[in-house]
CSV table of C-alpha atoms and ligand atoms in Angstrom, one decimal:
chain,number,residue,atom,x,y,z
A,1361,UNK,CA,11.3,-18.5,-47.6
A,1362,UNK,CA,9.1,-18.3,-44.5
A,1363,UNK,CA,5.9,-16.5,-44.9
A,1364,UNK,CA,5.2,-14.6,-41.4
A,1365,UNK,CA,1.4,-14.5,-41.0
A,1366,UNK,CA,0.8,-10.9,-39.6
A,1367,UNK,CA,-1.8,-11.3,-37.4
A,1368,UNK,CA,-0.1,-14.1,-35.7
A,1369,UNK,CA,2.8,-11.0,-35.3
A,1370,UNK,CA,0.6,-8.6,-34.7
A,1371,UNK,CA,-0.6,-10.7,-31.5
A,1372,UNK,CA,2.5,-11.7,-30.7
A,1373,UNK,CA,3.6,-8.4,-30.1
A,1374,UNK,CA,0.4,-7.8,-28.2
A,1375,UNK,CA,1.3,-10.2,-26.3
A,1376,UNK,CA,5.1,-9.6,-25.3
A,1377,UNK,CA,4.4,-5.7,-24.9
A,1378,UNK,CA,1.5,-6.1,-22.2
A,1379,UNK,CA,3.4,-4.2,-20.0
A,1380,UNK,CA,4.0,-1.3,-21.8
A,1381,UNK,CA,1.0,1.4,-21.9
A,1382,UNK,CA,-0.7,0.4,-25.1
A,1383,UNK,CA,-4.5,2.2,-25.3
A,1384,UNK,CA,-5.4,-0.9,-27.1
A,1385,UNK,CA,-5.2,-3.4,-23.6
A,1386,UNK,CA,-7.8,-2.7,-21.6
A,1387,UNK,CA,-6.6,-2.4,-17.5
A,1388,UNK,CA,-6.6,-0.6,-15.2
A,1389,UNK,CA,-3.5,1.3,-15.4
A,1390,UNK,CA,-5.0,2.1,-19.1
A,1391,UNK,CA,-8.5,3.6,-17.6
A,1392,UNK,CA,-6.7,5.9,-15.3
A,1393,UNK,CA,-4.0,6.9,-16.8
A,1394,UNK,CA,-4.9,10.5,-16.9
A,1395,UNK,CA,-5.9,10.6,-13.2
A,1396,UNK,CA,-3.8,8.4,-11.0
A,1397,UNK,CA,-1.4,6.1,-10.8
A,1398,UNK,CA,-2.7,2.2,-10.1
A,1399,UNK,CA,-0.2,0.2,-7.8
A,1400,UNK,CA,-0.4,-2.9,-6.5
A,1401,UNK,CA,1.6,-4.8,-3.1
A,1402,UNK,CA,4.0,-7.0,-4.3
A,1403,UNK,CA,4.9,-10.5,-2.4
A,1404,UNK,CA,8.6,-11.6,-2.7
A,1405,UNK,CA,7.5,-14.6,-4.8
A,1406,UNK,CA,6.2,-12.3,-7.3
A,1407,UNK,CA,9.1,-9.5,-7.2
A,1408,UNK,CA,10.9,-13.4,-8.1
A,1409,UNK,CA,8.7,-13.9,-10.9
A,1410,UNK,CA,7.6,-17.2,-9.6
A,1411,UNK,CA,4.1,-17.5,-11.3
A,1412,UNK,CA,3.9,-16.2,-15.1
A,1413,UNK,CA,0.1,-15.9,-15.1
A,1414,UNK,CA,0.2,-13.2,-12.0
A,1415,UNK,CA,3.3,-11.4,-13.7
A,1416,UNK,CA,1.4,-10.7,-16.7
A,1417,UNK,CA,-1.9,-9.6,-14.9
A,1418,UNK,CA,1.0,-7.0,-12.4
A,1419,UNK,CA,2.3,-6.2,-15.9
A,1420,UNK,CA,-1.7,-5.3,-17.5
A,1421,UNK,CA,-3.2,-3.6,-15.0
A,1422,UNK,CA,-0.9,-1.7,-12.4
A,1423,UNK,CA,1.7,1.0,-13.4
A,1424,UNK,CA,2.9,1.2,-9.7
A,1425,UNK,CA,4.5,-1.1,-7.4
A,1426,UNK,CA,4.8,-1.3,-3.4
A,1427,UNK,CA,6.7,-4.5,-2.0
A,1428,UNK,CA,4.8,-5.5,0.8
A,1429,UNK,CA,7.5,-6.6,2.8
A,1430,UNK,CA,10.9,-7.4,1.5
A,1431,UNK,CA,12.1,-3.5,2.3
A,1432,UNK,CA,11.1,-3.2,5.8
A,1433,UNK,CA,13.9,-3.0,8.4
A,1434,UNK,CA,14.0,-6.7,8.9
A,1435,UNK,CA,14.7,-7.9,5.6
A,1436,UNK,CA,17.4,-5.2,4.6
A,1437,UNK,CA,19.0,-4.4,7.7
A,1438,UNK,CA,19.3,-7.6,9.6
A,1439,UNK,CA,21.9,-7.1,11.4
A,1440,UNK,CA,23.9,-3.7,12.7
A,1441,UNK,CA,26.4,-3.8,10.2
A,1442,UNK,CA,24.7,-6.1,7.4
A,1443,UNK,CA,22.4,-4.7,4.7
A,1444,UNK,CA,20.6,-7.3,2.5
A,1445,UNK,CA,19.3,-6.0,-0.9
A,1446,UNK,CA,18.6,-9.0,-2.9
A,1447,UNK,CA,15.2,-8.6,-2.8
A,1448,UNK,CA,14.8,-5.0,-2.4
A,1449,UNK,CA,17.0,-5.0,-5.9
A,1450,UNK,CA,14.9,-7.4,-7.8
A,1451,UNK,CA,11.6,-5.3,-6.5
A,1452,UNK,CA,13.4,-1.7,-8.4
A,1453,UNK,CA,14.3,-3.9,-10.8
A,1454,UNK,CA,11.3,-5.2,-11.5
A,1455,UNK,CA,9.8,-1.5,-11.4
A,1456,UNK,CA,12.4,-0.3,-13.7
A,1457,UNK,CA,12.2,-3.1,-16.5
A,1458,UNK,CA,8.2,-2.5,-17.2
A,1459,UNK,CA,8.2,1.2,-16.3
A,1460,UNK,CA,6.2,1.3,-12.7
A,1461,UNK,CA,6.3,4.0,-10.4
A,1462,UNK,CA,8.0,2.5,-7.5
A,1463,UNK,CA,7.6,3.4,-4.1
A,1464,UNK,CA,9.5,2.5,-1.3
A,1465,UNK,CA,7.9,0.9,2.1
A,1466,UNK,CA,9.1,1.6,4.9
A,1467,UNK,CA,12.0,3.4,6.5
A,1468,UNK,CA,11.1,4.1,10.1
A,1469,UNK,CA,8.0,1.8,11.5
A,1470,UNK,CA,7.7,0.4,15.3
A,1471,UNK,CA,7.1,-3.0,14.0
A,1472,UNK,CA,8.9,-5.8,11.8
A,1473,UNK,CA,12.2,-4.4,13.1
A,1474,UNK,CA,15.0,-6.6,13.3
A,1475,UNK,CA,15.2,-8.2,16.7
A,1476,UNK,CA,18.8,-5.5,17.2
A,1477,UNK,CA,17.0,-2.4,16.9
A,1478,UNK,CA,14.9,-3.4,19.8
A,1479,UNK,CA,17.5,-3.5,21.5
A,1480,UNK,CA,18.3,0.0,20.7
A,1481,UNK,CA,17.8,1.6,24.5
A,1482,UNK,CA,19.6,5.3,24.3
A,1483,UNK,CA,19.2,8.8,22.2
A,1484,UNK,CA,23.0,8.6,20.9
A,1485,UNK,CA,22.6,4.4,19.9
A,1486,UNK,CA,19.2,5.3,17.7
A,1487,UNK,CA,20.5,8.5,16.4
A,1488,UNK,CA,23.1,6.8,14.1
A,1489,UNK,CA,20.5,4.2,14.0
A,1490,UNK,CA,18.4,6.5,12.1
A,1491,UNK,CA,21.3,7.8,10.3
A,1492,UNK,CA,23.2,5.3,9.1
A,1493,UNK,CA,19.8,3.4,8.1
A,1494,UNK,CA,17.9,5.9,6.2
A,1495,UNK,CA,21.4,7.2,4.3
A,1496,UNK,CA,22.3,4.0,3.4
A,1497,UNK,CA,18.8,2.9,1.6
A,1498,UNK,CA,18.1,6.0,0.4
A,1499,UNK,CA,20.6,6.8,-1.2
A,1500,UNK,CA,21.5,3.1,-2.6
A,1501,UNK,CA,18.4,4.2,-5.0
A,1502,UNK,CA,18.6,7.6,-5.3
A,1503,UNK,CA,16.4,8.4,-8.6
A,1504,UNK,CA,14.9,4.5,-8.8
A,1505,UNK,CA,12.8,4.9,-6.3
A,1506,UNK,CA,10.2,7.8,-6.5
A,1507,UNK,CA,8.0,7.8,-3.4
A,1508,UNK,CA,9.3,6.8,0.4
A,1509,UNK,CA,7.2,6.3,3.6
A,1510,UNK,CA,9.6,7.8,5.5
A,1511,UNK,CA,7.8,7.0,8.7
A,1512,UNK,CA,4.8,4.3,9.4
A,1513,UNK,CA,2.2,4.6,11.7
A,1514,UNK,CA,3.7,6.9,14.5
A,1515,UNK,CA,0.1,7.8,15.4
A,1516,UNK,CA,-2.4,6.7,17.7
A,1517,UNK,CA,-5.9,6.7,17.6
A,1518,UNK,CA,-6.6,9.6,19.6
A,1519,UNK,CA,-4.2,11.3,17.7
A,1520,UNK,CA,-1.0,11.7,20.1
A,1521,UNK,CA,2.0,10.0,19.1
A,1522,UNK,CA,2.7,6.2,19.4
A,1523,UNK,CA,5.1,4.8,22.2
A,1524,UNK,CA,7.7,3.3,20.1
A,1525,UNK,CA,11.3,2.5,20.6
A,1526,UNK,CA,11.8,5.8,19.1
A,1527,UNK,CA,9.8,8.1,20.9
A,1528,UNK,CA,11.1,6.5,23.7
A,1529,UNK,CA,14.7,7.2,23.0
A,1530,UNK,CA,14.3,10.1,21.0
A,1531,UNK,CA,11.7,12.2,21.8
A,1532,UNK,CA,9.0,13.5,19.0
A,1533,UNK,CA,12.3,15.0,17.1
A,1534,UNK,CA,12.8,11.5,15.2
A,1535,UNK,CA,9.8,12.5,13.0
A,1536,UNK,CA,11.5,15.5,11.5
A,1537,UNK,CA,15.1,14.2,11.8
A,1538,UNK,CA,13.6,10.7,9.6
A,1539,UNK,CA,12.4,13.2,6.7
A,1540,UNK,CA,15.3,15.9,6.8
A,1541,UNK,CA,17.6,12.6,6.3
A,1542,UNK,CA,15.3,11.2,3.4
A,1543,UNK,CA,15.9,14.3,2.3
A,1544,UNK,CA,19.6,15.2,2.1
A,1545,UNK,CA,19.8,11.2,0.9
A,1546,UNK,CA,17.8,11.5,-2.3
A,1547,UNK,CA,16.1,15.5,-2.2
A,1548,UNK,CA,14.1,14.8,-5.3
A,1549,UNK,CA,12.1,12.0,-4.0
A,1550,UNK,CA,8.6,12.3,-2.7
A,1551,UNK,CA,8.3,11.6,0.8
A,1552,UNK,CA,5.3,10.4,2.8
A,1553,UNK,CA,3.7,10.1,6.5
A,1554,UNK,CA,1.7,6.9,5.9
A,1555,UNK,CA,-0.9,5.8,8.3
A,1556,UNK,CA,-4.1,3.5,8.6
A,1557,UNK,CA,-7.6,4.8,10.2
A,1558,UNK,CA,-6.7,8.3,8.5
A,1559,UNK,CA,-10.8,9.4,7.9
A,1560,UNK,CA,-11.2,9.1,11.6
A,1561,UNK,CA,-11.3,13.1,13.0
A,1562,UNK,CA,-9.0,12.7,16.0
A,1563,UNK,CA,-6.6,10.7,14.0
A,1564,UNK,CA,-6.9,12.9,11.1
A,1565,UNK,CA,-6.1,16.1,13.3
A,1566,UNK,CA,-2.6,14.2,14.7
A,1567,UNK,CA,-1.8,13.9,10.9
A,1568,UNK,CA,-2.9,17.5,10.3
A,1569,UNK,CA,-0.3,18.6,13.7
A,1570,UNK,CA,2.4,16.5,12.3
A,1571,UNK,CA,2.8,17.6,8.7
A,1572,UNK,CA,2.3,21.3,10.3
A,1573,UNK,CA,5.4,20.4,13.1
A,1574,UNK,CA,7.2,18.9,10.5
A,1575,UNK,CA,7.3,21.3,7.9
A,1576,UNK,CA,7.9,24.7,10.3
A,1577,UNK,CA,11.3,22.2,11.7
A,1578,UNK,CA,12.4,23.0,8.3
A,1579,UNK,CA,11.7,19.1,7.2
A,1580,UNK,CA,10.7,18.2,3.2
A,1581,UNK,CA,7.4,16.1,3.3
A,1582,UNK,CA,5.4,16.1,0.4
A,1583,UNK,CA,2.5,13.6,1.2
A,1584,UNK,CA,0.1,12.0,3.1
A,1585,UNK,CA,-0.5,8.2,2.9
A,1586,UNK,CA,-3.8,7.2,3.7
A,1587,UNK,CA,-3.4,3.2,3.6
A,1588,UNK,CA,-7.0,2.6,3.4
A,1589,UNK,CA,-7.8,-0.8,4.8
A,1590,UNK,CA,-11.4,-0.2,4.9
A,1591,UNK,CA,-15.2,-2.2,5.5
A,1592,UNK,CA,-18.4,-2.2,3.2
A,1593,UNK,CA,-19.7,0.4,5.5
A,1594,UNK,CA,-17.4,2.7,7.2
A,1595,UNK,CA,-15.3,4.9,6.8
A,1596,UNK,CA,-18.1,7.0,5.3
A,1597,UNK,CA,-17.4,8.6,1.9
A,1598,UNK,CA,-17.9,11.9,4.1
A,1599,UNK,CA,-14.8,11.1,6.1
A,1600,UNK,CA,-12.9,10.0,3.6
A,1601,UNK,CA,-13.3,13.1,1.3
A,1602,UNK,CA,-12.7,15.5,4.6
A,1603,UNK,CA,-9.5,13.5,4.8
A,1604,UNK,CA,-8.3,14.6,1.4
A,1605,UNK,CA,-9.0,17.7,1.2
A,1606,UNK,CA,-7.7,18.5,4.5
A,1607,UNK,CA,-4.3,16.9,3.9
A,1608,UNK,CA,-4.4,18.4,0.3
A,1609,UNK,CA,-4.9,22.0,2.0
A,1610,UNK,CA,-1.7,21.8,3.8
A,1611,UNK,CA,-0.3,21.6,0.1
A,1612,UNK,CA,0.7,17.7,0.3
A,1613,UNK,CA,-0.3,14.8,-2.1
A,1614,UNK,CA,-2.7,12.6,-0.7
A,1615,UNK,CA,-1.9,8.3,-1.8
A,1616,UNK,CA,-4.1,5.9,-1.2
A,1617,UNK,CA,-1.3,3.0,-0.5
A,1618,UNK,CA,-2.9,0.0,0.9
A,1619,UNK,CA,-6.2,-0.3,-0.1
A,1620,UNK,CA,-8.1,-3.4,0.4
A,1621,UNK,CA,-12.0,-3.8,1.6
A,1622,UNK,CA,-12.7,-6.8,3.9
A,1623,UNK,CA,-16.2,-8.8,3.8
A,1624,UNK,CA,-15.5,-10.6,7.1
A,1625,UNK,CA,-17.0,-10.1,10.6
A,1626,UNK,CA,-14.7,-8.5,12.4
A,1627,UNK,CA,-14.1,-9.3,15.8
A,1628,UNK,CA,-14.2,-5.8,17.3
A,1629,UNK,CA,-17.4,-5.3,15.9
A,1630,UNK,CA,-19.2,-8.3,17.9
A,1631,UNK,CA,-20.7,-6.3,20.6
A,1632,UNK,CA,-19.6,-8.3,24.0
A,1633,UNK,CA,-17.2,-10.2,22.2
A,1634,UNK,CA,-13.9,-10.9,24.1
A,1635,UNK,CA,-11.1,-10.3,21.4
A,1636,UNK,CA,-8.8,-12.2,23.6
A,1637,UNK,CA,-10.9,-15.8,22.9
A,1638,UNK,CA,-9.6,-17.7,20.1
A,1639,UNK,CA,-11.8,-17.4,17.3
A,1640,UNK,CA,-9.9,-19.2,14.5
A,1641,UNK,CA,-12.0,-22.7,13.2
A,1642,UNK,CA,-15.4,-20.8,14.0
A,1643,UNK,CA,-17.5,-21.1,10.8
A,1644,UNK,CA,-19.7,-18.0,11.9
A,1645,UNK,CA,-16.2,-15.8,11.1
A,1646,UNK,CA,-15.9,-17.4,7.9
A,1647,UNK,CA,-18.7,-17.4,6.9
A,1648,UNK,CA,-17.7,-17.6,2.9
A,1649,UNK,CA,-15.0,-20.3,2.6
A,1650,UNK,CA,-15.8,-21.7,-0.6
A,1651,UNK,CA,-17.3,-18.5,-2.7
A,1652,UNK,CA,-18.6,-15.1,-1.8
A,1653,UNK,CA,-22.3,-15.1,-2.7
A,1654,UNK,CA,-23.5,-12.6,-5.4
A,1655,UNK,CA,-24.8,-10.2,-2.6
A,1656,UNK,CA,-22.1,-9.5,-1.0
A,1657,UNK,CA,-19.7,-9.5,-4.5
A,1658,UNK,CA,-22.3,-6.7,-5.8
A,1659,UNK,CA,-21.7,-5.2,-2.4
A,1660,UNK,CA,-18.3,-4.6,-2.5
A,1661,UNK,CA,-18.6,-3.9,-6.3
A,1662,UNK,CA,-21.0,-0.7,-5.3
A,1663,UNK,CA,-18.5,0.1,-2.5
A,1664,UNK,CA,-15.6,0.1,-4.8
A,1665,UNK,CA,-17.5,2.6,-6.8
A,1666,UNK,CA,-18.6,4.9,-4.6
A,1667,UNK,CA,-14.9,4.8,-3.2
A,1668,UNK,CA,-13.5,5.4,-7.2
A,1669,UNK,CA,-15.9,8.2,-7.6
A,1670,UNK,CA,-14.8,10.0,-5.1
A,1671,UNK,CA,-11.4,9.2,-6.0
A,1672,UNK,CA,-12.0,10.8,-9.5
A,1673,UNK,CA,-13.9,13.9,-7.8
A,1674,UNK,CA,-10.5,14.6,-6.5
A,1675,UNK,CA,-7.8,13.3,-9.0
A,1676,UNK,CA,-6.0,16.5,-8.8
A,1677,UNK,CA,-5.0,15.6,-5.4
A,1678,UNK,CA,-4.9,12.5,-5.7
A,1679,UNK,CA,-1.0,10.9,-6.5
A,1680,UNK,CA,-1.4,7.2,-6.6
A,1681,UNK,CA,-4.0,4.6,-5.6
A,1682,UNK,CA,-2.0,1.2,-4.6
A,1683,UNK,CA,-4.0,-1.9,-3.4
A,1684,UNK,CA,-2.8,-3.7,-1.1
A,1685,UNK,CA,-2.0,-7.5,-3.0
A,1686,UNK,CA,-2.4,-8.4,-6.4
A,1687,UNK,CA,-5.6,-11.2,-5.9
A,1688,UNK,CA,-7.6,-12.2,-2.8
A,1689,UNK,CA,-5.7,-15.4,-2.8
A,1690,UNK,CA,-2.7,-12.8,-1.4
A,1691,UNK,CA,-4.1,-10.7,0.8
A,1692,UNK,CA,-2.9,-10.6,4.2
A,1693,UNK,CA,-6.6,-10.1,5.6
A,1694,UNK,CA,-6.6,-14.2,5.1
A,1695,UNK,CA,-4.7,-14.2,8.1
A,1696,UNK,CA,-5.7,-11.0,10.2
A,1697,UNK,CA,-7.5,-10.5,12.8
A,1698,UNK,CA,-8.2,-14.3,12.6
A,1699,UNK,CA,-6.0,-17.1,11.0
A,1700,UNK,CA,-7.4,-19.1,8.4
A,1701,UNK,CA,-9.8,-17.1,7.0
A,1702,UNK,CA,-10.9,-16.7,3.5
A,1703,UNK,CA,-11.1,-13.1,2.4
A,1704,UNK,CA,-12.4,-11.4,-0.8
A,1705,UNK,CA,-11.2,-8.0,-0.4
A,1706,UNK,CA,-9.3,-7.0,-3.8
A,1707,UNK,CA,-10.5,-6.5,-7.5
A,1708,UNK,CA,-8.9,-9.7,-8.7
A,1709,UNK,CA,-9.9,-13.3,-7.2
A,1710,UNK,CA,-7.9,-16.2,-6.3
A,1711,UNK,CA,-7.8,-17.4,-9.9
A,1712,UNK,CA,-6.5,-14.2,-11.1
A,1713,UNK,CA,-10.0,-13.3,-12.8
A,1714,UNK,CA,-11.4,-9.7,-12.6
A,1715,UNK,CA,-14.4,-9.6,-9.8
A,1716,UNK,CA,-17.7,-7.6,-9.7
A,1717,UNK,CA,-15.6,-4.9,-8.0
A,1718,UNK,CA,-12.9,-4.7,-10.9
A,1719,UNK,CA,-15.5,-3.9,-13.5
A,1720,UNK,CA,-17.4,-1.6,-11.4
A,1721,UNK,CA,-14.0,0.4,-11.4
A,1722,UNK,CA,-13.3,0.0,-14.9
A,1723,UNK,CA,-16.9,1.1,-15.5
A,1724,UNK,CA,-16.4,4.3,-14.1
A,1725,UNK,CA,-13.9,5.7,-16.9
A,1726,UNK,CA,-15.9,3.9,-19.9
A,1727,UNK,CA,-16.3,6.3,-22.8
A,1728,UNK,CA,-14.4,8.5,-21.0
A,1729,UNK,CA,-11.0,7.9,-22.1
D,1239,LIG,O1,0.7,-7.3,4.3
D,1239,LIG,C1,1.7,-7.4,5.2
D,1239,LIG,C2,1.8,-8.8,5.9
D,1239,LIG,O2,2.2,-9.7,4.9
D,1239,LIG,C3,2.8,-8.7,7.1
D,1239,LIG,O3,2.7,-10.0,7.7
D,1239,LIG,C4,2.4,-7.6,8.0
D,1239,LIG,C5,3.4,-7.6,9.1
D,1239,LIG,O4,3.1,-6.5,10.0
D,1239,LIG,O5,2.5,-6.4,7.3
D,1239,LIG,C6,1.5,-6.3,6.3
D,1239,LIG,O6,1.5,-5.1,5.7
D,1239,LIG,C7,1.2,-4.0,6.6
D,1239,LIG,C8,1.9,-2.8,6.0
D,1239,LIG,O7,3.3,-3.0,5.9
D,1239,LIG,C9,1.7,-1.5,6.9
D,1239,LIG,N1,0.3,-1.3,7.1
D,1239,LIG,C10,-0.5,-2.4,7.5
D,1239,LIG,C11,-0.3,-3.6,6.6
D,1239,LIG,C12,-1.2,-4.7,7.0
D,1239,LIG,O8,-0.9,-5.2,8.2
């Protein structure tokens, strides 16, 4: 008979259930489980399940999932009469096998469109667009998938509304008609205006006009989506905490989606600089190839923090907090505004191991669970 040695099963079992919310596993999901959910962006290569080591760490520490890019208009709708789900089917399954909250990104954004709905030049053309587009997904996961961004970054910075191929064609009516046809498609799911730069006032007050316009049209929105692709120093904890409680007071959720700090000189910033001139190969924009020194790690430890803290102050408004990539190796900030680059900006590093930043967060809920 084979004797089974029970701690070897008892680790085992550890082991194979790391995705299910055991209170023994430390994570993050663990920490803040009574506050928030924890997401996390997911690349196509790891809604695949290319790489076994960052599967597990998506599976231990995040208990909500984004795709980053496999469900914009591009990659499902291709072509005017061709949807591809592959992808967008592994993602919810993915989401469903290890119990995630899984949120759906994006239905109606001015960029990554496929190159036919550019082409999309009159009201009657974009109106079955719209239609046919935002049915069709929506309903194809009607009770998967729990949270849409219904619409992406229609604002500008001043506040007034983007010139995209929809206002052009449509007038500001495509923001209501994209939520009352979320709605009709799926009217259980949680729907979302998500945006970047949302602390900044004049930005902040377009959000404010368009839930307001959007909800007296009769339309279902139920949150704001702050993406949160933020600097050591700004947006000030001030802003940011005027931003949720001013979304929260027109009796929305407030997510953070995208959240992702970079360490990097931005362009912008240089005073006199031309953004036009090519910047990529300059050492003094990459100034941390190899490592990020220790002062700037315990920086954007404290900054994480301060950021959690607040998060905390204000959990009861607060529905999800979803970085934006799994480890820096991911991140998209690599690549943007310069090429090339080598960013630190999440809570994991390129190696998969937890950062400064990552226990600064867990810190924050220690004997408090
Ligand atoms: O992280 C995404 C990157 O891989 C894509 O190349 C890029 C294309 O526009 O989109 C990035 O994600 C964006 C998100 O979908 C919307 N908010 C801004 C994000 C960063 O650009």
């Amino acid at each position: 008979m084979k004797i089974i040695n029970p701690y070897l099963l008892a680790i085992t079992t550890l082991l194979l259930v790391n995705c299910s919310p055991k209170k023994e596993v430390t994570s993050l999901k663990n920490s803040y489980k009574d506050d928030f959910y924890i997401g996390t962006a997911l690349s196509a290569s790891q809604i695949e399940e290319k790489n076994a080591a960052e599967d597990s760490l998506i599976c231990k520490e995040f208990n909500a999932i984004t795709a980053e890019n496999i469900m914009k208009s591009m990659f499902v709708h291709p072509q005017k009469d061709k949807y591809d789900f592959t992808l967008a089917d592994k993602f919810v399954a993915f989401g469903e096998k290890n119990k995630m909250f899984i949120h759906g990104h994006t239905l109606i954004w001015h960029s990554q469109l496929a190159p036919w709905m550019e082409k999309i030049k009159d009201s009657t053309e974009m109106k079955a667009f719209m239609k046919d587009h935002i049915t069709t997904i929506v309903s194809k996961y009607k009770g998967k998938i729990n949270s849409w961004d219904v619409v992406n970054e229609a604002l500008n910075e001043d506040g007034t509304l983007r010139k995209s191929v929809f206002l052009n064609t449509l007038g500001e009516s495509y923001l209501v008609d994209a939520f009352k046809l979320a709605a009709a498609a799926d009217p259980k799911v949680d729907l979302y205006y998500n945006d970047y730069n949302l602390e900044e006032p004049a930005k902040r007050e377009g959000v404010i006009r368009l839930v307001k316009k959007i909800k007296a049209a009769g339309g279902k929105i139920d949150g704001v989506g702050s993406q949160g692709h933020w600097k050591l120093d700004s947006p000030s904890l001030e802003e940011i905490e005027k931003s949720i409680l001013a979304y929260s007071a027109l009796g929305v959720k407030v997510a953070f989606t995208e959240l992702d700090i970079t360490v990097l000189p931005n362009p912008w910033d240089l005073k006199g600089a031309d953004v036009n001139q090519n910047f990529e190969g300059n050492p003094k924009m990459n100034p941390y190839p190899e490592t990020l020194p220790d002062s700037v790690q315990t920086k954007l430890a404290q900054r994480y923090a301060d950021i959690f803290k607040l998060f905390l102050k204000h959990k009861e408004k607060i529905s999800r907090v979803t970085f934006w990539g799994v480890h820096d190796g991911q991140s998209w900030l690599n690549d943007w505004p310069i090429k090339g680059r080598t960013n630190y900006p999440l809570l994991f590093d390129t190696k998969l191991q937890p950062k400064k930043a990552y226990n600064s967060v867990m810190q924050l809920k220690e004997g408090k669970e």
